[in-house]
GROMACS .gro file of C-alpha atoms in nm:
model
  361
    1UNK     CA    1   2.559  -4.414   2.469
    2UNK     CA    2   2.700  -4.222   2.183
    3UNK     CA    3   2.759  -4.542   2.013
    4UNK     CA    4   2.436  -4.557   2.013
    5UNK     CA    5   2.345  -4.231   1.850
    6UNK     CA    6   2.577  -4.256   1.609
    7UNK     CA    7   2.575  -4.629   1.477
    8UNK     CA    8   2.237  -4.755   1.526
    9UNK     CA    9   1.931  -4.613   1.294
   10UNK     CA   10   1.686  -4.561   1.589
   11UNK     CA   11   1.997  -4.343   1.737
   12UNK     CA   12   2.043  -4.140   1.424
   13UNK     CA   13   1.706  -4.093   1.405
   14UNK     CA   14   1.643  -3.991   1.775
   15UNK     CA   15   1.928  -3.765   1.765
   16UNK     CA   16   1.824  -3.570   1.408
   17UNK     CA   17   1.449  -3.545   1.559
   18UNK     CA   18   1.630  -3.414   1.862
   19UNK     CA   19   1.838  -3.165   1.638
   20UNK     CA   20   1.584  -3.013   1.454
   21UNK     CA   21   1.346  -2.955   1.724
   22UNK     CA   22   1.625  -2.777   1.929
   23UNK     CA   23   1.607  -2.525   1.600
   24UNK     CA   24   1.209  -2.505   1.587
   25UNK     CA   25   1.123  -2.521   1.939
   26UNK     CA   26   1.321  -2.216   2.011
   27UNK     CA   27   1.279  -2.083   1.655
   28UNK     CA   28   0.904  -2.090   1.732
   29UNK     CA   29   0.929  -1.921   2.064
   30UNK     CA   30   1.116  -1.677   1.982
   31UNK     CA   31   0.841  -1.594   1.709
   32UNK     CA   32   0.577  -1.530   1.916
   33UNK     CA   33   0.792  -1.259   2.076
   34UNK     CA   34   0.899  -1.116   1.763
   35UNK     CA   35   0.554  -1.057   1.673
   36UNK     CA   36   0.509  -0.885   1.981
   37UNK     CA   37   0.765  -0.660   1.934
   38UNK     CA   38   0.678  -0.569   1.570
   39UNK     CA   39   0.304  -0.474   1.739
   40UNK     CA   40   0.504  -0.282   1.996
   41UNK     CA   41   0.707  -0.106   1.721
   42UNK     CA   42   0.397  -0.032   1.501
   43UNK     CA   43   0.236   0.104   1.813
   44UNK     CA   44   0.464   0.332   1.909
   45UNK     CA   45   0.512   0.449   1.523
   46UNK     CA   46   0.134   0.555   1.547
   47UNK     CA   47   0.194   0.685   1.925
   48UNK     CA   48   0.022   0.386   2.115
   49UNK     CA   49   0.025   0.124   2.413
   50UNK     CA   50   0.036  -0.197   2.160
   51UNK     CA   51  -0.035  -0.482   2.356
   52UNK     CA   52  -0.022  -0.452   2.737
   53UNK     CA   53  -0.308  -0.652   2.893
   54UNK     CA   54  -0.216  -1.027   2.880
   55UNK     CA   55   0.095  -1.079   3.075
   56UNK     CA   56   0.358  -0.819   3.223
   57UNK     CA   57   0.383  -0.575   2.970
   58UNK     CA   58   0.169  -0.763   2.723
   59UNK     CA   59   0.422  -1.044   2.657
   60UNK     CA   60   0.210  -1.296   2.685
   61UNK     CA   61  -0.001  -1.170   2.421
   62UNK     CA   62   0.106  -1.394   2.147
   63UNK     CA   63   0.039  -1.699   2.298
   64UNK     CA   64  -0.303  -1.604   2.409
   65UNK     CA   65  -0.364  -1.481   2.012
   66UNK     CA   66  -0.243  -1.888   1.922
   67UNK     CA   67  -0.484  -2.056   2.191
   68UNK     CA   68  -0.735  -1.814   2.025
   69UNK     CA   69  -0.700  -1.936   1.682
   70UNK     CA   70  -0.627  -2.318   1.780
   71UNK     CA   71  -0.955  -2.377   1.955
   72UNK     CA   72  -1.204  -2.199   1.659
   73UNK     CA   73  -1.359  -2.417   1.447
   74UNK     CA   74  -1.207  -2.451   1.077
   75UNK     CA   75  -1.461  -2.326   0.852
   76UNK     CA   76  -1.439  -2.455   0.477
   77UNK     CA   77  -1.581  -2.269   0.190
   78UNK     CA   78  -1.850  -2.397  -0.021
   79UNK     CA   79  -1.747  -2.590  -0.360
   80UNK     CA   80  -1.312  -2.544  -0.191
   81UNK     CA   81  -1.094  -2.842  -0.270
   82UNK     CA   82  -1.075  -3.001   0.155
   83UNK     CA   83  -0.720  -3.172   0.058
   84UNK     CA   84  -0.552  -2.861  -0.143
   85UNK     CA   85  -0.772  -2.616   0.067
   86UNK     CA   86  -0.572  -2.751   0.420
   87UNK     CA   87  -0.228  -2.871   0.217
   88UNK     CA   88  -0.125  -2.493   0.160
   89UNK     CA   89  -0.091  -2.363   0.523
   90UNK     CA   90   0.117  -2.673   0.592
   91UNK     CA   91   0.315  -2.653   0.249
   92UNK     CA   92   0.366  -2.266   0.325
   93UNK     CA   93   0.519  -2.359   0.713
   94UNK     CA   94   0.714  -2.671   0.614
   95UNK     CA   95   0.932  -2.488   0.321
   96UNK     CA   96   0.944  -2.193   0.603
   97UNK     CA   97   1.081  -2.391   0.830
   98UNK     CA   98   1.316  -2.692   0.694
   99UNK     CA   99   1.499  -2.401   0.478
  100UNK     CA  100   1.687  -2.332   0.853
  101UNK     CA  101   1.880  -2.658   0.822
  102UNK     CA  102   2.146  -2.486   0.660
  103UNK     CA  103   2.157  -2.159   0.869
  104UNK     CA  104   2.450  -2.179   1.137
  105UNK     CA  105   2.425  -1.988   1.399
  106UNK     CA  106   2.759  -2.010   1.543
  107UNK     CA  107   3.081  -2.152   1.436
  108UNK     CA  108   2.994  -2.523   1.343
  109UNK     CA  109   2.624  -2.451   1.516
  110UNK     CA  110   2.474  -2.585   1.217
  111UNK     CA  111   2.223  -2.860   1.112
  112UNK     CA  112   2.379  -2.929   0.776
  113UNK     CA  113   2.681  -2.777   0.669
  114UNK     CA  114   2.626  -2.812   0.318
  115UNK     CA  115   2.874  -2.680   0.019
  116UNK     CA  116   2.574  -2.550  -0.153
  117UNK     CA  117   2.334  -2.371   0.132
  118UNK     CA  118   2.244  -2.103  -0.096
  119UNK     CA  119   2.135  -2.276  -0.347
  120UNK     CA  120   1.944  -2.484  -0.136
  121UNK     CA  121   1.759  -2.205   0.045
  122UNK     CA  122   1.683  -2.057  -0.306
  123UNK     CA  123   1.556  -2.401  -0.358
  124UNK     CA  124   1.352  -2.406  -0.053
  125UNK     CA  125   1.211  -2.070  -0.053
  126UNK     CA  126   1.122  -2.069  -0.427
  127UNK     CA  127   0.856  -2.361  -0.353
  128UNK     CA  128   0.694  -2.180  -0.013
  129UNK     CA  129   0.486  -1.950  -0.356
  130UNK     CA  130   0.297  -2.306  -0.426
  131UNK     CA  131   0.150  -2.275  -0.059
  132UNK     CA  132   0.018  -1.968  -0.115
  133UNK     CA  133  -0.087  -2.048  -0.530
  134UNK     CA  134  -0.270  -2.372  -0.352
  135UNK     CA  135  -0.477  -2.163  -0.055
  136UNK     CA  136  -0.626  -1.904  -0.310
  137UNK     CA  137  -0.702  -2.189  -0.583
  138UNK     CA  138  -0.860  -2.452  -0.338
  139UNK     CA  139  -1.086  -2.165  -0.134
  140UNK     CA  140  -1.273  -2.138  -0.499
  141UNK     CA  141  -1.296  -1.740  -0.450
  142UNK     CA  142  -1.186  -1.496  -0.707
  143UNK     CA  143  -1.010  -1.282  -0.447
  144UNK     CA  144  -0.800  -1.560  -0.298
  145UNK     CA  145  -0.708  -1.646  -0.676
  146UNK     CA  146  -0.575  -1.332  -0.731
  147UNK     CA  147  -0.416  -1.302  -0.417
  148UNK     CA  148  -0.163  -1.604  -0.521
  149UNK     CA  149  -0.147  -1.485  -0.858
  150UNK     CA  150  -0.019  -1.171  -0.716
  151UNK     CA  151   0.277  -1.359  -0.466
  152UNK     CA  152   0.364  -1.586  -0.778
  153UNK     CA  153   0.451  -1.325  -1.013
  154UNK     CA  154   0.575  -1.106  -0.694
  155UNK     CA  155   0.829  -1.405  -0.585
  156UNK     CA  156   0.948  -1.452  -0.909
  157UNK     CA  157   1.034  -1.080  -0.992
  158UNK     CA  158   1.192  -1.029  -0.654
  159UNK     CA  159   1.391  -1.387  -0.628
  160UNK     CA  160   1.572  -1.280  -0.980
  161UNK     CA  161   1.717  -0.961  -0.800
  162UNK     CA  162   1.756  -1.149  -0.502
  163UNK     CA  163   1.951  -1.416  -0.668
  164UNK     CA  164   2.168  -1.152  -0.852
  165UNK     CA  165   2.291  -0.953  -0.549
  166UNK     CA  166   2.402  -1.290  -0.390
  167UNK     CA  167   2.583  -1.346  -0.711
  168UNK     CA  168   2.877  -1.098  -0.543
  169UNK     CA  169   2.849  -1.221  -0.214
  170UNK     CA  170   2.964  -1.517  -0.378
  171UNK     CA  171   3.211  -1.399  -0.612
  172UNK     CA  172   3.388  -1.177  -0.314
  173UNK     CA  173   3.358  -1.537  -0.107
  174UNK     CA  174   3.457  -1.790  -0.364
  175UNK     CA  175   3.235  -2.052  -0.128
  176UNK     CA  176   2.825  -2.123  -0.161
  177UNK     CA  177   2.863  -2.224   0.226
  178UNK     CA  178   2.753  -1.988   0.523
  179UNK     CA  179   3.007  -2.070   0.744
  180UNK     CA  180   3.298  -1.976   0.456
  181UNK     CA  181   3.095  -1.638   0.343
  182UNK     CA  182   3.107  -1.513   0.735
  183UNK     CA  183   3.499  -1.678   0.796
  184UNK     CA  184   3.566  -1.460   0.499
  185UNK     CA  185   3.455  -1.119   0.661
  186UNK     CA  186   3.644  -1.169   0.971
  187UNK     CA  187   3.961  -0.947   1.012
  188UNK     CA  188   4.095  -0.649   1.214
  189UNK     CA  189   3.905  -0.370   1.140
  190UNK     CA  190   3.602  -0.532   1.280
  191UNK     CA  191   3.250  -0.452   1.097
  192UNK     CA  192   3.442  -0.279   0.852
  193UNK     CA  193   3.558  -0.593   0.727
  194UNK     CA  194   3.208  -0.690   0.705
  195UNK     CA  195   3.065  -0.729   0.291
  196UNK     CA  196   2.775  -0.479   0.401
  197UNK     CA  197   3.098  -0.143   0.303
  198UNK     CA  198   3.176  -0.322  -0.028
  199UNK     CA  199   2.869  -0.437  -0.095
  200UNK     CA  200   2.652  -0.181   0.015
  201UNK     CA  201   2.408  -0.104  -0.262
  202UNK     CA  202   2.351  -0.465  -0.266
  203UNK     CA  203   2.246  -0.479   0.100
  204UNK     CA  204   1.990  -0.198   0.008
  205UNK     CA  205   1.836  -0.381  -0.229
  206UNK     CA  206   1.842  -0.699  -0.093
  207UNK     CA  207   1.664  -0.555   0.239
  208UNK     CA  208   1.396  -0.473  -0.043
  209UNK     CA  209   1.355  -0.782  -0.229
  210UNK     CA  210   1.319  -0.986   0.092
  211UNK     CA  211   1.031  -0.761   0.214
  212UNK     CA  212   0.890  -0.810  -0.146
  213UNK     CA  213   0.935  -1.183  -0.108
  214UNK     CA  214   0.824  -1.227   0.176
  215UNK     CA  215   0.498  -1.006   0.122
  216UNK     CA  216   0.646  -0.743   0.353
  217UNK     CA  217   0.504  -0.438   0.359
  218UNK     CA  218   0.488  -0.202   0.204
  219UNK     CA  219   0.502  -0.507  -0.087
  220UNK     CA  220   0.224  -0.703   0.086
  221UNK     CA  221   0.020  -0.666  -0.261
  222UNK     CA  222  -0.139  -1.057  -0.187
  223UNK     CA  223  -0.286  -0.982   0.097
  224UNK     CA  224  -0.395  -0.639   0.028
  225UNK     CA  225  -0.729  -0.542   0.265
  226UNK     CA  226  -0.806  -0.226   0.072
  227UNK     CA  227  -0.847  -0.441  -0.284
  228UNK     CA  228  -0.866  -0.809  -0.197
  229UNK     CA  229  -1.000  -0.806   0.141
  230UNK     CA  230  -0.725  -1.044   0.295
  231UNK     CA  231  -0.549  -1.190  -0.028
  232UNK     CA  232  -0.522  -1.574  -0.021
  233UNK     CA  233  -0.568  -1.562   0.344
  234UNK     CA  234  -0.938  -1.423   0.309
  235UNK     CA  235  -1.127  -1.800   0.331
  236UNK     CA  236  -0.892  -1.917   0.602
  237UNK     CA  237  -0.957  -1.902   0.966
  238UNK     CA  238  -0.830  -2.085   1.285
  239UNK     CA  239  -0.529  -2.329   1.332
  240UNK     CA  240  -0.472  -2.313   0.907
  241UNK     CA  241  -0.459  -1.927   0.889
  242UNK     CA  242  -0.245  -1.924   1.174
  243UNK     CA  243   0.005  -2.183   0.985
  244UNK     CA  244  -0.014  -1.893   0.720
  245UNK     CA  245   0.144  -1.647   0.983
  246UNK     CA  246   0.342  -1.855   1.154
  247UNK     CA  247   0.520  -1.948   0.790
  248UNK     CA  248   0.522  -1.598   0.652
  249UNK     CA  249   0.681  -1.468   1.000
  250UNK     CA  250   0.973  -1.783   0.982
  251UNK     CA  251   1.032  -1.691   0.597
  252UNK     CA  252   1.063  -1.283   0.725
  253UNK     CA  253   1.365  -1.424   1.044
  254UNK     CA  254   1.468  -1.624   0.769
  255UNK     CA  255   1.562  -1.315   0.567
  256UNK     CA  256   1.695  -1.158   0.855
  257UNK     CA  257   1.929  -1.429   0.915
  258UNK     CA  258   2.051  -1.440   0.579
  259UNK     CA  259   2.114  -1.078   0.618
  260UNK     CA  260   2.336  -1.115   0.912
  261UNK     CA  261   2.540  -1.383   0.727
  262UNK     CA  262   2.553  -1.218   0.396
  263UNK     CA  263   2.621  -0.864   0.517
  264UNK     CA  264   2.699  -0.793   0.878
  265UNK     CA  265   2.927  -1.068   0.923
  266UNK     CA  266   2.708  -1.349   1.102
  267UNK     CA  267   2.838  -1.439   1.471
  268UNK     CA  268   3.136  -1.196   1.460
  269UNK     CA  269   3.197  -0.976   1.694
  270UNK     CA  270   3.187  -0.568   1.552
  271UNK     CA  271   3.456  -0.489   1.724
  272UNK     CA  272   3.806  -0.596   1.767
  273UNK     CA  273   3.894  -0.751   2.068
  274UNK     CA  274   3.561  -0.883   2.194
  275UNK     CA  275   3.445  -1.297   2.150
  276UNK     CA  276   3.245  -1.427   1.858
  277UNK     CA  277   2.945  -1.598   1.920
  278UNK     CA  278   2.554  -1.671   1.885
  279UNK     CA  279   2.452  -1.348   2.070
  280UNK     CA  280   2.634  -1.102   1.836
  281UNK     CA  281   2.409  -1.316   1.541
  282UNK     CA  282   2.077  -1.313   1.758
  283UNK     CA  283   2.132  -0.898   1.797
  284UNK     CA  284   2.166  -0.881   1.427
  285UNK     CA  285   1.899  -1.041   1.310
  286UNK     CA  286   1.675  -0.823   1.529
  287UNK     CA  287   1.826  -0.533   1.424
  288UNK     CA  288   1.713  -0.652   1.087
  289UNK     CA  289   1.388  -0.703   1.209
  290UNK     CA  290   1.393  -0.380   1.373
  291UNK     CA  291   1.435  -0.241   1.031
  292UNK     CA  292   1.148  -0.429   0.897
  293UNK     CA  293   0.957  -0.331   1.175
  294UNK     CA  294   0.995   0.015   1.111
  295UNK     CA  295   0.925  -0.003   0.729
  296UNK     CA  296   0.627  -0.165   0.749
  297UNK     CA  297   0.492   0.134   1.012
  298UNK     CA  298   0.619   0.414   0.821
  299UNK     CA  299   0.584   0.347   0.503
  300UNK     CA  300   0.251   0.320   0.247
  301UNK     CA  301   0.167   0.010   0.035
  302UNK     CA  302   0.268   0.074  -0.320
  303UNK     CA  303   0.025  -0.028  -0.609
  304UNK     CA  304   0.092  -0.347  -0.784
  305UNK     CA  305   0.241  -0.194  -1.103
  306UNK     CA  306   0.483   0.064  -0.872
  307UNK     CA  307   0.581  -0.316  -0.741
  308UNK     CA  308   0.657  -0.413  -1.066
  309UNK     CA  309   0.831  -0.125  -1.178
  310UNK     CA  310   1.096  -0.132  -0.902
  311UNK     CA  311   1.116  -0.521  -0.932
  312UNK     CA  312   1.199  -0.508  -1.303
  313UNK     CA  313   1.346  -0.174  -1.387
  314UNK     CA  314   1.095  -0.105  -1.656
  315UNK     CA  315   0.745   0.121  -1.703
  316UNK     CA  316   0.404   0.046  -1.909
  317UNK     CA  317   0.659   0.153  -2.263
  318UNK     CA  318   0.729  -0.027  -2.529
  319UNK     CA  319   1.044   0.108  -2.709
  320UNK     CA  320   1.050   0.082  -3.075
  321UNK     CA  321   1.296   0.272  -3.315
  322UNK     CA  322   1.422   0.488  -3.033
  323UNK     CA  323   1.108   0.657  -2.990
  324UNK     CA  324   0.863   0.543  -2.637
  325UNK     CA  325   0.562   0.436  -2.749
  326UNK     CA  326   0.304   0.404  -2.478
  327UNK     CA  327   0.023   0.157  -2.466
  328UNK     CA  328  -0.351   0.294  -2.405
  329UNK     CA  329  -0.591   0.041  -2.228
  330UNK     CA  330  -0.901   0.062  -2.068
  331UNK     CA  331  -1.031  -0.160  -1.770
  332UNK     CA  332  -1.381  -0.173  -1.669
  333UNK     CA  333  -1.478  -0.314  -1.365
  334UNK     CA  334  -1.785  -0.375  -1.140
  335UNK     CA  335  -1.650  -0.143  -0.863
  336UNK     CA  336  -1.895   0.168  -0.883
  337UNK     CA  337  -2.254   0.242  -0.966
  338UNK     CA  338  -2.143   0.532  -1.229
  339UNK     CA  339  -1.867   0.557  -1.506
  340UNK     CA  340  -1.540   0.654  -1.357
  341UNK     CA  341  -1.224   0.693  -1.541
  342UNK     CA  342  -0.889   0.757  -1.410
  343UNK     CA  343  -0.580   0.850  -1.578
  344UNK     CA  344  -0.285   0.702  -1.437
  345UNK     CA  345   0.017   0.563  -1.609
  346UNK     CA  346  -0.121   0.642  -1.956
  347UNK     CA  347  -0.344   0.411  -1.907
  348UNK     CA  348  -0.692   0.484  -1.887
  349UNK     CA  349  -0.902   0.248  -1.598
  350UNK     CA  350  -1.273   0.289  -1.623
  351UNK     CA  351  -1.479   0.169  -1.380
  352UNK     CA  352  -1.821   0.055  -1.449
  353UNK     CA  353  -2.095  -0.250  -1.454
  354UNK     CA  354  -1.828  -0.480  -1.621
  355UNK     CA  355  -1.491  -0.676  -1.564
  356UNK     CA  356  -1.279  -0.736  -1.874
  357UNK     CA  357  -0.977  -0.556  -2.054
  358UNK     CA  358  -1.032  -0.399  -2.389
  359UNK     CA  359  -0.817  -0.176  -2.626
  360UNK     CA  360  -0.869   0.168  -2.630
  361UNK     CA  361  -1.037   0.327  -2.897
   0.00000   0.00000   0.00000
């Protein structure tokens, strides 16, 4: 039998379909109670039941939510792209999901144990943004369009910072594999030998740039209901906008995960004495998740040039001979019956019958 598994092709293939949906299935399931939690979290937050109707204690919610969206109808908009308009969700869930092929979860627990799983994750997760460029092109709506022009240039800022940080991960490691980075933060002193006490600014701002890459909120500019009614998500309904959540909720574990591994020491145990193993890296990641949780529920969405500002370091100045030199514009939109101008930034936005950017006078 493992002859055949291991020498024949139908073998290797059964048994590499049989390893990756031991990571899905599970990964999948575990979702759908993850979700439930955050709703829990956010509920209490804002000093309510969440969901508690479907199920024991609502935990059966979830699922009901996905039988809900899998049996509505699909509904195209007029003059979308069919092929590009249906390609996204699955492009967005795919890159989600095969970018866990290098994530161990134990010692050896892993589906590829590569010598270059960081760079293949930053591989991975820099292509999930054409899922999300795709759905607001193909639904041939200006708010979808800016939606994904938002989470292009957003993925982009926050992947450069993100990228950086893990820079001294891998400097402290001297390795670009998982298993090496956690192997290295294992000694006596337990999570102290963790990289999260050296490294701890880092871990700050790498909790940040994965909310802002994953279009966490308070960064969830793309899909922002108070100026582009849903973002790229707003022509999608049914199974496809569910393969939207489903991919943005795997990239958010995802980011948890990497967390655990880069920071708090992976499947270690925290304290001396105690066994390693998968639970201590399951507890972490929903500690992480915990944290996200609570973010999103306590904190305010930022505007899209605070986003900017925190992503790059850098204000609306130009700098020339050692002096700031600020930049005036005006923006007139077809948001209000009457003139309104606002002064914010140094920069002047005037609302009125019109859409277009003009110098200032």
């Amino acid at each position: 039998m493992i002859e055949f598994f291991t020498t024949t092709n139908l073998g290797i293939f059964l048994l590499m379909v049989g390893q990756v949906l031991l990571i899905v299935v599970p990964l999948l399931v575990a979702l759908a109670f993850l979700l439930y939690g955050d709703r829990k979290i956010w509920a209490a937050v804002q000093m309510r039941r969440g969901p508690n109707v479907v199920g024991p204690f609502g935990l059966l919610q979830s699922f009901a939510d996905f039988v809900k969206y899998a049996v509505k109808e699909i509904v195209y908009p007029a003059g979308a792209d069919k092929v590009v308009f249906l390609m996204a969700p699955l492009v967005s869930l795919v890159m989600a999901l095969i970018a866990w092929a290098v994530i161990p979860f134990n010692d050896g627990w892993v589906l590829s144990d590569i010598n270059v799983a960081i760079l293949y994750v930053f591989a991975v997760s820099s292509l999930e943004v054409y899922g999300v460029i795709m759905g607001g092109w193909a639904s041939n709506s200006k708010y979808p369009f800016l939606g994904s022009l938002r989470s292009a240039a957003q993925m982009i800022s926050y992947e450069v910072s993100i990228g950086l940080i893990i820079i001294g991960v891998i400097i402290s490691t001297g390795s670009m594999n998982f298993g090496d980075i956690v192997n290295a933060q294992k000694g006596d002193y337990g999570l102290f030998n963790w990289y999260w006490l050296p490294h701890f600014p880092m871990m700050f701002l790498f909790l940040i740039s994965a909310m802002a890459e994953t279009n966490r909120p308070p960064f969830d500019l793309p899909e922002a209901e108070s100026e582009l009614v849903a973002g790229y998500q707003v022509e999608y309904s049914s199974t496809p906008f569910l393969l939207f959540m489903i991919g943005e909720y795997v990239a958010i574990v995802l980011m948890c995960a990497l967390t655990s591994l880069l920071f708090l020491g992976g499947w270690l145990s925290p304290i001396p004495g105690l066994p390693d193993g998968i639970l201590w890296m399951f507890a972490k990641i929903l500690f992480v998740f915990f944290i996200f949780s609570m973010v999103k529920a306590i904190t305010p969405r930022y505007r899209y040039d605070q986003l900017m500002r925190i992503g790059w370091k850098s204000s609306c100045r130009c700098r020339s001979s050692g002096r700031d030199r600020r930049i005036p514009c005006k923006f007139e939109a077809s948001a209000a019956p009457m003139p309104l101008a606002i002064e914010l930034n140094s920069c002047e936005y005037r609302l009125s019958t019109r859409r277009r950017l003009l110098p200032a006078q």
